[in-house]
Amino acid sequence: MSKFAELTLDGKTYQLPVIVGTEGEHAIDITKLRDMTGYITLDTGYKNTGSTTSAVTFLDGEQGILHYRGYPIEQLAEKSTFLEVAYLLIHGELPTKEQFEVFERGIRRRTLVNEDMRKIFDGFPVNAHPMGVMAALASALATFYPGAIDPNLDPDAINLRIARLIAKMPTLAAWAYKNSNGHPVNYPQNKFNYIENFLYMMFSLPVEEYTPDPVVVDALDKLLILHADHEQNCSASTVRLVGSSQVSLYSAVSGGISSLWGPLHGGANQEVLEMLEAIHQDGGNVDKFIEKAKDKNSGFRLMGFGHRVYKNFDPRAKIIKVACDNVLNKLGVNDPLLEIAKKLEERALNDPYFVEKKLYPNVDFYSGIIYKAIGIPTNMFTVMFALGRLPGWIAQWLEMRTDKQPIGRPRQIYTGHTKRDYVPMEQR
Ligand code: SDX
């Protein structure tokens, strides 16, 4: 039996359909609201507004639940691999052995990028932030593969575009890192698997035979799984909105990279490390920084804390915190920043300000400590987030395009001057 919401405006009552998701989420469908009433709704920041239905990821902020295509993140982080999770997010099901082999081979064979892309690196200043480089190069892929601007959704052509993007992003990311150090780039070695190849391109030095550390490979694989999708977050919504004009997947993902770069979004993982280092330099007095974060006038926020949706523990943060201890112990790394992070968390979770506002550690709070332990520099942390989020962006884009969703074009309420006549300058 369909449910309705009743809305009474100017003495007239309207019925708006209620839709219920497979996990019991409820929404009032306002698709026809303006036609029916002449009214629109207003929700700056979309805190209460659903932009779409989706079957990709489910999260429950109150319960701290995160499922990719129905599979709990805890099980995927423990038992799956990043490329298998990428297939799951994009195609909707866990792959058979044969399906995975085709998917993985299609990526492994496309890790090289056009040599002319290397020339683009020469145009960046040596201290160019790698996220700025990645946003530019992701969009540039559409110029190297002009077929990608074809808005038709031929499945083979789409799968080729997806394979190219997943294959080339680690190469471009590693080259952005090498470029920022003024080092020569390493070309992909397809004897390695996806994660090993990235680590090889990042850290292999001339003459040395590079052997990826399985502890590092496993840690990175788990981190990328944990970052792979997160329903309609800022960058995924950006990819959907940019993609809704039927621009190429590469350009839509470039928009997502730019959005993720922001300090309130994926850029927070870099900010967390810089915050922990500042606390360490300041003598490790976490209480001082907790008080600063509570002071509205300080302009300081506890980076890596708080979330638009999670009002309980971010399940990813819980997994990464455990992984932190395991990886640092296995690597024999003793990082004082981890102890500072744990003390910060313990103090904040017992402070009324954070408790009342339901501010918990989010995915960015501990991830940087692992990246640092495996040798990834701070300015590459958000690039790591982008590498992880890539399959999620692709899955969200594909769902939006496959569902033939219209171009996104929100309305507004105008609050500026009403009509007035032009006044010549000499009369102003
Ligand atoms: C990600 O959406 C996603 O799913 C994102 C993400 C993903 O996987 O895609 O999970 C990844 O982006 C995680 C978030 C990373 N960002 C940070 O860690 C930056 C620090 N946190 C925030 O700035 C903030 O918590 C947000 C941006 C994450 C959420 O902001 P909201 O939902 O807009 O909430 P808000 O800024 O209005 O804060 C509500 C209140 C405010 O106080 P009041 O005005 O009500 O008195 O909580 C306070 C804020 O001042 N607050 C904080 C705080 N975060 C919120 N106070 C101190 N420290 C913080 N970190």
Tab-separated table of C-alpha atoms and ligand atoms in Angstrom:
chain	number	residue	atom	x	y	z
A	1	MET	CA	0.000	0.000	0.000
A	2	SER	CA	1.639	3.262	-1.099
A	3	LYS	CA	2.131	5.929	1.570
A	4	PHE	CA	1.652	9.653	1.144
A	5	ALA	CA	2.716	12.780	2.989
A	6	GLU	CA	0.086	15.495	3.234
A	7	LEU	CA	1.114	19.105	2.757
A	8	THR	CA	-1.294	21.961	3.373
A	9	LEU	CA	-0.427	25.245	1.679
A	10	ASP	CA	-2.624	28.320	1.457
A	11	GLY	CA	-5.589	26.273	2.622
A	12	LYS	CA	-5.114	23.526	0.042
A	13	THR	CA	-3.919	20.015	0.914
A	14	TYR	CA	-1.623	18.075	-1.360
A	15	GLN	CA	-0.513	14.458	-1.245
A	16	LEU	CA	3.157	13.716	-1.923
A	17	PRO	CA	4.285	10.115	-2.468
A	18	VAL	CA	6.519	8.527	0.183
A	19	ILE	CA	9.152	6.137	-1.066
A	20	VAL	CA	10.816	3.530	1.154
A	21	GLY	CA	14.269	2.061	0.433
A	22	THR	CA	15.319	-1.569	0.876
A	23	GLU	CA	16.905	-0.672	4.234
A	24	GLY	CA	13.778	1.125	5.443
A	25	GLU	CA	14.863	4.688	4.665
A	26	HIS	CA	11.904	6.980	3.973
A	27	ALA	CA	11.706	9.958	1.604
A	28	ILE	CA	9.004	12.309	0.453
A	29	ASP	CA	9.143	12.421	-3.341
A	30	ILE	CA	8.900	16.109	-4.310
A	31	THR	CA	9.448	15.545	-8.042
A	32	LYS	CA	6.075	17.142	-8.822
A	33	LEU	CA	5.963	19.641	-5.918
A	34	ARG	CA	6.506	22.796	-8.013
A	35	ASP	CA	3.996	21.746	-10.661
A	36	MET	CA	1.453	20.989	-7.928
A	37	THR	CA	2.042	23.951	-5.590
A	38	GLY	CA	4.366	26.487	-7.249
A	39	TYR	CA	6.673	25.965	-4.276
A	40	ILE	CA	10.172	24.474	-4.195
A	41	THR	CA	12.037	23.249	-1.102
A	42	LEU	CA	15.226	24.851	0.242
A	43	ASP	CA	17.981	22.827	1.960
A	44	THR	CA	21.381	24.558	1.713
A	45	GLY	CA	24.105	21.913	1.817
A	46	TYR	CA	21.540	19.192	1.074
A	47	LYS	CA	21.549	18.102	4.742
A	48	ASN	CA	18.024	16.671	4.428
A	49	THR	CA	17.717	16.181	0.675
A	50	GLY	CA	18.173	12.980	-1.298
A	51	SER	CA	19.592	13.608	-4.773
A	52	THR	CA	18.898	10.126	-6.112
A	53	THR	CA	17.969	6.565	-5.343
A	54	SER	CA	21.001	4.273	-5.466
A	55	ALA	CA	21.843	0.590	-5.112
A	56	VAL	CA	25.592	1.042	-4.735
A	57	THR	CA	26.292	1.789	-1.052
A	58	PHE	CA	24.204	1.856	2.105
A	59	LEU	CA	25.291	3.651	5.226
A	60	ASP	CA	23.489	4.200	8.510
A	61	GLY	CA	25.044	7.136	10.355
A	62	GLU	CA	23.293	6.428	13.639
A	63	GLN	CA	24.310	2.747	13.727
A	64	GLY	CA	27.736	3.201	12.111
A	65	ILE	CA	26.883	0.760	9.313
A	66	LEU	CA	28.522	0.738	5.835
A	67	HIS	CA	27.690	-1.836	3.118
A	68	TYR	CA	28.956	-1.952	-0.481
A	69	ARG	CA	26.230	-3.602	-2.605
A	70	GLY	CA	24.946	-5.234	0.624
A	71	TYR	CA	28.307	-6.583	1.818
A	72	PRO	CA	29.481	-5.203	5.220
A	73	ILE	CA	32.667	-3.168	4.963
A	74	GLU	CA	34.175	-5.196	7.826
A	75	GLN	CA	33.934	-8.428	5.787
A	76	LEU	CA	35.224	-6.850	2.583
A	77	ALA	CA	38.169	-5.210	4.368
A	78	GLU	CA	39.111	-8.553	5.915
A	79	LYS	CA	38.414	-10.975	3.056
A	80	SER	CA	38.357	-9.151	-0.286
A	81	THR	CA	40.843	-7.204	-2.394
A	82	PHE	CA	40.599	-3.680	-3.751
A	83	LEU	CA	40.164	-4.733	-7.381
A	84	GLU	CA	37.496	-7.284	-6.407
A	85	VAL	CA	35.653	-4.537	-4.464
A	86	ALA	CA	36.036	-2.236	-7.489
A	87	TYR	CA	34.329	-4.891	-9.654
A	88	LEU	CA	31.586	-5.320	-7.009
A	89	LEU	CA	30.858	-1.582	-6.798
A	90	ILE	CA	30.862	-1.062	-10.573
A	91	HIS	CA	29.074	-4.227	-11.713
A	92	GLY	CA	26.913	-4.860	-8.650
A	93	GLU	CA	28.013	-8.422	-7.855
A	94	LEU	CA	31.169	-10.134	-6.618
A	95	PRO	CA	32.949	-11.484	-9.723
A	96	THR	CA	33.398	-15.145	-10.617
A	97	LYS	CA	36.996	-16.233	-11.102
A	98	GLU	CA	36.675	-15.799	-14.864
A	99	GLN	CA	34.982	-12.390	-14.574
A	100	PHE	CA	37.714	-11.189	-12.217
A	101	GLU	CA	40.502	-12.443	-14.485
A	102	VAL	CA	39.070	-10.531	-17.463
A	103	PHE	CA	38.603	-7.388	-15.323
A	104	GLU	CA	42.066	-7.565	-13.758
A	105	ARG	CA	43.798	-8.370	-17.068
A	106	GLY	CA	42.054	-5.454	-18.771
A	107	ILE	CA	43.492	-3.161	-16.102
A	108	ARG	CA	46.954	-4.717	-15.887
A	109	ARG	CA	47.437	-4.266	-19.652
A	110	ARG	CA	46.537	-0.549	-19.602
A	111	THR	CA	48.798	0.859	-16.896
A	112	LEU	CA	50.970	2.800	-19.378
A	113	VAL	CA	49.959	6.349	-20.257
A	114	ASN	CA	50.625	8.175	-23.524
A	115	GLU	CA	54.175	9.572	-23.513
A	116	ASP	CA	52.768	12.996	-24.408
A	117	MET	CA	51.123	13.031	-20.934
A	118	ARG	CA	54.592	13.061	-19.414
A	119	LYS	CA	55.186	16.425	-21.148
A	120	ILE	CA	52.228	17.872	-19.215
A	121	PHE	CA	54.153	17.230	-16.000
A	122	ASP	CA	56.913	19.504	-17.264
A	123	GLY	CA	54.405	22.365	-17.287
A	124	PHE	CA	53.722	22.117	-13.539
A	125	PRO	CA	55.878	23.885	-10.940
A	126	VAL	CA	58.009	21.363	-9.017
A	127	ASN	CA	56.050	22.061	-5.826
A	128	ALA	CA	52.689	21.535	-7.550
A	129	HIS	CA	50.260	19.817	-5.153
A	130	PRO	CA	49.661	16.313	-6.551
A	131	MET	CA	45.865	16.726	-6.265
A	132	GLY	CA	45.996	19.670	-8.660
A	133	VAL	CA	48.091	17.566	-11.029
A	134	MET	CA	45.691	14.612	-10.774
A	135	ALA	CA	42.588	16.723	-11.447
A	136	ALA	CA	44.232	18.157	-14.566
A	137	LEU	CA	45.519	14.823	-15.864
A	138	ALA	CA	42.250	12.953	-15.245
A	139	SER	CA	40.454	15.440	-17.448
A	140	ALA	CA	43.312	15.410	-19.969
A	141	LEU	CA	42.648	11.693	-20.489
A	142	ALA	CA	39.541	12.749	-22.433
A	143	THR	CA	41.820	14.522	-24.936
A	144	PHE	CA	44.047	11.460	-25.366
A	145	TYR	CA	41.006	9.190	-25.784
A	146	PRO	CA	38.543	11.402	-27.688
A	147	GLY	CA	36.152	8.458	-28.038
A	148	ALA	CA	35.418	8.965	-24.354
A	149	ILE	CA	33.397	12.103	-25.081
A	150	ASP	CA	30.825	9.975	-26.930
A	151	PRO	CA	27.766	10.147	-24.632
A	152	ASN	CA	26.416	6.804	-25.880
A	153	LEU	CA	26.646	4.012	-23.333
A	154	ASP	CA	28.007	1.191	-25.475
A	155	PRO	CA	28.910	-1.389	-22.778
A	156	ASP	CA	32.216	-2.444	-24.347
A	157	ALA	CA	33.283	1.168	-24.845
A	158	ILE	CA	32.279	2.019	-21.257
A	159	ASN	CA	34.183	-0.962	-19.834
A	160	LEU	CA	37.255	0.075	-21.838
A	161	ARG	CA	37.033	3.628	-20.461
A	162	ILE	CA	36.639	2.259	-16.914
A	163	ALA	CA	39.612	-0.110	-17.315
A	164	ARG	CA	41.777	2.710	-18.688
A	165	LEU	CA	40.898	5.017	-15.794
A	166	ILE	CA	41.450	2.434	-13.054
A	167	ALA	CA	44.699	1.325	-14.722
A	168	LYS	CA	46.201	4.758	-15.350
A	169	MET	CA	45.335	6.656	-12.175
A	170	PRO	CA	48.043	4.891	-10.062
A	171	THR	CA	50.606	5.565	-12.810
A	172	LEU	CA	49.660	9.261	-12.927
A	173	ALA	CA	49.637	9.438	-9.113
A	174	ALA	CA	53.093	7.895	-8.793
A	175	TRP	CA	54.417	10.146	-11.568
A	176	ALA	CA	52.955	13.216	-9.792
A	177	TYR	CA	54.897	12.137	-6.695
A	178	LYS	CA	58.113	11.588	-8.643
A	179	ASN	CA	57.625	14.922	-10.431
A	180	SER	CA	57.238	16.717	-7.080
A	181	ASN	CA	60.637	15.307	-6.063
A	182	GLY	CA	62.305	16.142	-9.366
A	183	HIS	CA	62.944	12.377	-9.770
A	184	PRO	CA	62.662	10.384	-13.018
A	185	VAL	CA	59.421	8.409	-13.230
A	186	ASN	CA	59.187	4.620	-12.982
A	187	TYR	CA	57.227	2.875	-15.695
A	188	PRO	CA	54.667	0.261	-14.591
A	189	GLN	CA	55.907	-3.325	-14.395
A	190	ASN	CA	52.970	-5.542	-15.214
A	191	LYS	CA	54.519	-8.500	-13.422
A	192	PHE	CA	53.222	-6.792	-10.280
A	193	ASN	CA	49.597	-6.736	-9.128
A	194	TYR	CA	47.718	-3.454	-8.852
A	195	ILE	CA	48.959	-2.373	-5.419
A	196	GLU	CA	52.508	-3.715	-5.908
A	197	ASN	CA	52.785	-1.838	-9.208
A	198	PHE	CA	51.792	1.430	-7.557
A	199	LEU	CA	54.338	0.937	-4.770
A	200	TYR	CA	56.995	0.036	-7.384
A	201	MET	CA	56.302	3.223	-9.370
A	202	MET	CA	56.376	5.264	-6.161
A	203	PHE	CA	59.420	3.885	-4.393
A	204	SER	CA	61.618	1.858	-6.759
A	205	LEU	CA	65.075	3.404	-7.129
A	206	PRO	CA	67.442	2.957	-10.114
A	207	VAL	CA	69.683	-0.108	-9.979
A	208	GLU	CA	67.871	-1.594	-6.939
A	209	GLU	CA	65.665	-4.672	-7.464
A	210	TYR	CA	62.341	-3.586	-5.890
A	211	THR	CA	60.453	-6.149	-3.809
A	212	PRO	CA	57.118	-4.930	-2.418
A	213	ASP	CA	56.692	-5.603	1.331
A	214	PRO	CA	53.585	-7.824	1.744
A	215	VAL	CA	52.701	-5.993	4.969
A	216	VAL	CA	52.618	-2.698	3.091
A	217	VAL	CA	50.751	-4.197	0.128
A	218	ASP	CA	48.090	-5.635	2.455
A	219	ALA	CA	47.745	-2.383	4.408
A	220	LEU	CA	47.336	-0.326	1.245
A	221	ASP	CA	44.865	-2.802	-0.247
A	222	LYS	CA	42.745	-2.558	2.918
A	223	LEU	CA	42.919	1.248	2.988
A	224	LEU	CA	41.804	1.510	-0.640
A	225	ILE	CA	38.881	-0.854	0.078
A	226	LEU	CA	37.809	1.326	3.013
A	227	HIS	CA	37.839	4.442	0.820
A	228	ALA	CA	36.173	2.860	-2.222
A	229	ASP	CA	32.712	4.423	-1.926
A	230	HIS	CA	30.540	6.346	0.496
A	231	GLU	CA	27.189	6.977	-1.219
A	232	GLN	CA	26.357	10.628	-1.994
A	233	ASN	CA	29.350	12.376	-0.376
A	234	CYS	CA	30.523	15.707	-1.756
A	235	SER	CA	32.871	14.306	-4.412
A	236	ALA	CA	30.515	11.511	-5.541
A	237	SER	CA	27.709	14.065	-5.862
A	238	THR	CA	30.114	16.241	-7.860
A	239	VAL	CA	30.894	13.343	-10.209
A	240	ARG	CA	27.157	12.726	-10.651
A	241	LEU	CA	26.345	16.386	-11.294
A	242	VAL	CA	29.251	16.971	-13.692
A	243	GLY	CA	28.524	13.630	-15.391
A	244	SER	CA	24.828	14.464	-15.761
A	245	SER	CA	25.687	16.885	-18.582
A	246	GLN	CA	26.988	13.760	-20.423
A	247	VAL	CA	30.590	14.965	-20.404
A	248	SER	CA	33.178	12.154	-20.434
A	249	LEU	CA	33.693	9.927	-17.382
A	250	TYR	CA	37.255	11.269	-17.190
A	251	SER	CA	36.080	14.873	-16.838
A	252	ALA	CA	33.418	13.910	-14.293
A	253	VAL	CA	36.065	12.135	-12.194
A	254	SER	CA	38.328	15.174	-12.546
A	255	GLY	CA	35.550	17.167	-10.869
A	256	GLY	CA	35.400	14.581	-8.104
A	257	ILE	CA	39.172	14.857	-7.534
A	258	SER	CA	38.884	18.636	-7.203
A	259	SER	CA	36.015	18.336	-4.738
A	260	LEU	CA	37.836	15.689	-2.675
A	261	TRP	CA	40.870	18.001	-2.372
A	262	GLY	CA	38.985	20.317	-0.006
A	263	PRO	CA	40.039	20.284	3.691
A	264	LEU	CA	36.470	19.547	4.778
A	265	HIS	CA	36.414	16.410	2.601
A	266	GLY	CA	39.284	14.163	1.546
A	267	GLY	CA	41.872	16.893	2.139
A	268	ALA	CA	41.261	16.313	5.858
A	269	ASN	CA	43.653	13.337	5.963
A	270	GLN	CA	46.559	15.657	5.142
A	271	GLU	CA	45.248	18.226	7.634
A	272	VAL	CA	45.035	15.555	10.376
A	273	LEU	CA	48.721	14.668	10.011
A	274	GLU	CA	49.715	18.329	10.006
A	275	MET	CA	47.543	18.861	13.104
A	276	LEU	CA	49.108	15.880	14.927
A	277	GLU	CA	52.595	17.128	14.021
A	278	ALA	CA	51.687	20.609	15.309
A	279	ILE	CA	50.485	19.071	18.614
A	280	HIS	CA	53.693	17.016	18.795
A	281	GLN	CA	55.845	20.087	18.121
A	282	ASP	CA	53.861	21.921	20.788
A	283	GLY	CA	54.808	19.313	23.384
A	284	GLY	CA	51.872	16.929	22.917
A	285	ASN	CA	49.376	18.914	24.976
A	286	VAL	CA	46.141	17.536	23.469
A	287	ASP	CA	43.884	19.305	25.989
A	288	LYS	CA	45.031	22.675	24.631
A	289	PHE	CA	43.957	21.666	21.114
A	290	ILE	CA	40.678	20.179	22.327
A	291	GLU	CA	39.860	23.531	23.941
A	292	LYS	CA	40.848	25.368	20.745
A	293	ALA	CA	38.541	23.124	18.702
A	294	LYS	CA	35.652	24.003	21.037
A	295	ASP	CA	36.304	27.735	20.718
A	296	LYS	CA	34.268	29.041	17.771
A	297	ASN	CA	36.547	32.054	17.444
A	298	SER	CA	39.705	29.992	17.138
A	299	GLY	CA	38.983	28.994	13.533
A	300	PHE	CA	40.501	25.618	14.514
A	301	ARG	CA	38.702	22.320	14.042
A	302	LEU	CA	39.736	18.874	15.194
A	303	MET	CA	40.504	17.541	11.718
A	304	GLY	CA	39.467	13.943	11.160
A	305	PHE	CA	36.589	14.409	13.598
A	306	GLY	CA	32.907	14.828	12.834
A	307	HIS	CA	30.821	13.738	9.898
A	308	ARG	CA	27.694	14.871	8.068
A	309	VAL	CA	26.139	11.431	8.314
A	310	TYR	CA	27.937	9.398	11.004
A	311	LYS	CA	26.673	10.425	14.424
A	312	ASN	CA	28.336	7.356	15.832
A	313	PHE	CA	31.704	5.751	15.101
A	314	ASP	CA	32.708	5.786	11.425
A	315	PRO	CA	33.148	2.013	10.921
A	316	ARG	CA	36.113	2.699	8.653
A	317	ALA	CA	37.917	4.622	11.392
A	318	LYS	CA	37.529	1.661	13.759
A	319	ILE	CA	39.112	-0.706	11.222
A	320	ILE	CA	41.921	1.724	10.313
A	321	LYS	CA	42.732	2.320	13.992
A	322	VAL	CA	43.322	-1.433	14.496
A	323	ALA	CA	45.287	-1.606	11.240
A	324	CYS	CA	47.460	1.275	12.479
A	325	ASP	CA	48.712	-0.746	15.434
A	326	ASN	CA	49.220	-3.900	13.327
A	327	VAL	CA	51.066	-2.214	10.467
A	328	LEU	CA	53.316	-0.058	12.652
A	329	ASN	CA	54.193	-3.074	14.833
A	330	LYS	CA	54.948	-5.269	11.791
A	331	LEU	CA	57.052	-2.519	10.230
A	332	GLY	CA	58.762	-1.773	13.530
A	333	VAL	CA	57.663	1.859	13.308
A	334	ASN	CA	57.177	3.736	16.555
A	335	ASP	CA	55.360	6.963	15.650
A	336	PRO	CA	54.585	9.341	18.535
A	337	LEU	CA	51.783	10.781	16.398
A	338	LEU	CA	49.786	7.557	16.865
A	339	GLU	CA	49.873	7.961	20.633
A	340	ILE	CA	48.873	11.613	20.273
A	341	ALA	CA	45.966	10.582	18.000
A	342	LYS	CA	44.766	7.982	20.502
A	343	LYS	CA	45.008	10.483	23.375
A	344	LEU	CA	43.151	13.092	21.307
A	345	GLU	CA	40.401	10.582	20.546
A	346	GLU	CA	40.118	9.469	24.152
A	347	ARG	CA	39.878	13.079	25.443
A	348	ALA	CA	37.420	14.187	22.761
A	349	LEU	CA	35.100	11.209	23.263
A	350	ASN	CA	34.873	12.129	26.941
A	351	ASP	CA	34.309	15.831	26.366
A	352	PRO	CA	30.688	17.111	26.499
A	353	TYR	CA	31.223	19.363	23.449
A	354	PHE	CA	32.106	16.426	21.190
A	355	VAL	CA	29.615	14.091	22.843
A	356	GLU	CA	26.696	16.524	22.462
A	357	LYS	CA	27.588	17.306	18.825
A	358	LYS	CA	28.161	13.570	18.179
A	359	LEU	CA	31.633	14.169	16.788
A	360	TYR	CA	33.583	10.925	16.341
A	361	PRO	CA	36.793	10.094	14.475
A	362	ASN	CA	36.089	9.706	10.769
A	363	VAL	CA	37.912	7.821	8.021
A	364	ASP	CA	40.599	10.516	7.827
A	365	PHE	CA	41.659	10.469	11.470
A	366	TYR	CA	44.043	7.490	11.484
A	367	SER	CA	44.660	6.804	7.779
A	368	GLY	CA	47.509	9.296	7.463
A	369	ILE	CA	49.508	7.539	10.191
A	370	ILE	CA	49.583	4.376	8.098
A	371	TYR	CA	50.404	6.263	4.891
A	372	LYS	CA	53.288	7.962	6.740
A	373	ALA	CA	54.533	4.622	8.093
A	374	ILE	CA	54.699	3.152	4.571
A	375	GLY	CA	56.610	6.155	3.267
A	376	ILE	CA	53.884	8.119	1.502
A	377	PRO	CA	54.425	11.891	1.947
A	378	THR	CA	51.673	14.015	3.474
A	379	ASN	CA	50.858	15.874	0.254
A	380	MET	CA	50.050	12.504	-1.377
A	381	PHE	CA	47.515	11.452	1.289
A	382	THR	CA	44.482	12.842	-0.520
A	383	VAL	CA	45.740	11.312	-3.765
A	384	MET	CA	45.590	7.965	-1.936
A	385	PHE	CA	41.999	8.771	-0.986
A	386	ALA	CA	41.252	9.517	-4.656
A	387	LEU	CA	42.811	6.208	-5.783
A	388	GLY	CA	40.585	4.414	-3.275
A	389	ARG	CA	37.426	6.371	-4.168
A	390	LEU	CA	37.831	5.939	-7.920
A	391	PRO	CA	35.677	2.778	-8.263
A	392	GLY	CA	32.967	4.408	-6.163
A	393	TRP	CA	32.936	7.490	-8.360
A	394	ILE	CA	32.768	5.241	-11.432
A	395	ALA	CA	29.914	3.183	-9.941
A	396	GLN	CA	27.926	6.303	-9.023
A	397	TRP	CA	28.530	7.825	-12.487
A	398	LEU	CA	27.532	4.591	-14.260
A	399	GLU	CA	24.346	4.258	-12.196
A	400	MET	CA	23.385	7.896	-12.920
A	401	ARG	CA	24.004	7.487	-16.684
A	402	THR	CA	22.447	4.003	-16.933
A	403	ASP	CA	19.329	5.258	-15.138
A	404	LYS	CA	19.225	8.012	-17.806
A	405	GLN	CA	18.934	10.643	-15.063
A	406	PRO	CA	18.318	14.207	-16.324
A	407	ILE	CA	20.980	16.913	-16.203
A	408	GLY	CA	21.241	18.152	-12.615
A	409	ARG	CA	19.973	21.722	-12.335
A	410	PRO	CA	18.807	22.769	-8.829
A	411	ARG	CA	16.412	25.722	-8.329
A	412	GLN	CA	16.933	28.657	-5.915
A	413	ILE	CA	15.117	31.307	-3.954
A	414	TYR	CA	16.216	34.726	-5.197
A	415	THR	CA	16.919	37.263	-2.443
A	416	GLY	CA	18.582	40.031	-4.431
A	417	HIS	CA	17.313	43.429	-5.674
A	418	THR	CA	13.900	43.524	-7.306
A	419	LYS	CA	13.668	45.155	-10.789
A	420	ARG	CA	15.390	48.574	-11.042
A	421	ASP	CA	16.424	50.819	-13.968
A	422	TYR	CA	19.953	51.496	-15.167
A	423	VAL	CA	21.494	54.784	-13.945
A	424	PRO	CA	24.229	56.388	-16.084
A	425	MET	CA	27.576	56.654	-14.289
A	426	GLU	CA	27.543	60.476	-14.134
A	427	GLN	CA	24.282	60.271	-12.134
A	428	ARG	CA	25.501	57.714	-9.509
B	1	SDX	C1	35.084	12.882	4.600
B	1	SDX	O1	30.295	12.764	3.324
B	1	SDX	C2	31.139	11.779	3.404
B	1	SDX	O2	30.791	10.623	3.393
B	1	SDX	C3	32.596	12.205	3.441
B	1	SDX	C4	33.601	11.086	3.659
B	1	SDX	C5	33.651	10.129	2.492
B	1	SDX	O3	34.038	8.969	2.705
B	1	SDX	O4	33.394	10.570	1.350
B	1	SDX	O5	33.260	10.354	4.835
B	1	SDX	C6	35.016	11.626	3.808
B	1	SDX	O6	35.025	13.932	4.039
B	1	SDX	C7	35.169	12.792	6.091
B	1	SDX	C8	35.138	14.192	6.779
B	1	SDX	C9	36.558	14.777	6.740
B	1	SDX	N1	36.565	16.175	7.210
B	1	SDX	C10	37.082	16.493	8.396
B	1	SDX	O7	37.533	15.689	9.201
B	1	SDX	C11	37.099	17.993	8.676
B	1	SDX	C12	36.651	18.253	10.111
B	1	SDX	N2	35.208	17.945	10.262
B	1	SDX	C13	34.307	18.924	9.849
B	1	SDX	O8	34.652	20.150	9.433
B	1	SDX	C14	32.841	18.557	9.870
B	1	SDX	O9	32.613	17.688	10.898
B	1	SDX	C15	32.318	17.976	8.570
B	1	SDX	C16	32.648	18.854	7.431
B	1	SDX	C17	32.902	16.636	8.363
B	1	SDX	C18	30.802	17.853	8.690
B	1	SDX	O10	30.314	19.122	8.769
B	1	SDX	P1	28.735	19.432	8.851
B	1	SDX	O11	27.942	18.172	8.783
B	1	SDX	O12	28.439	20.519	7.878
B	1	SDX	O13	28.557	19.936	10.316
B	1	SDX	P2	28.937	21.381	10.819
B	1	SDX	O14	30.205	21.843	10.164
B	1	SDX	O15	27.741	22.239	10.701
B	1	SDX	O16	29.252	21.059	12.353
B	1	SDX	C19	28.163	20.853	13.265
B	1	SDX	C20	28.678	21.401	14.599
B	1	SDX	C21	29.202	22.827	14.474
B	1	SDX	O17	29.028	23.452	15.739
B	1	SDX	P3	27.691	24.441	15.924
B	1	SDX	O18	27.794	25.506	14.855
B	1	SDX	O19	26.478	23.542	15.757
B	1	SDX	O20	27.855	24.977	17.341
B	1	SDX	O21	29.801	20.612	15.036
B	1	SDX	C22	30.964	21.424	15.079
B	1	SDX	C23	30.684	22.664	14.253
B	1	SDX	O22	31.425	23.787	14.723
B	1	SDX	N3	32.047	20.634	14.492
B	1	SDX	C24	33.289	20.587	14.942
B	1	SDX	C25	33.955	19.680	14.108
B	1	SDX	N4	33.109	19.218	13.171
B	1	SDX	C26	31.928	19.817	13.417
B	1	SDX	N5	33.895	21.228	15.982
B	1	SDX	C27	35.213	20.925	16.161
B	1	SDX	N6	35.918	20.043	15.389
B	1	SDX	C28	35.322	19.415	14.360
B	1	SDX	N7	36.006	18.561	13.603
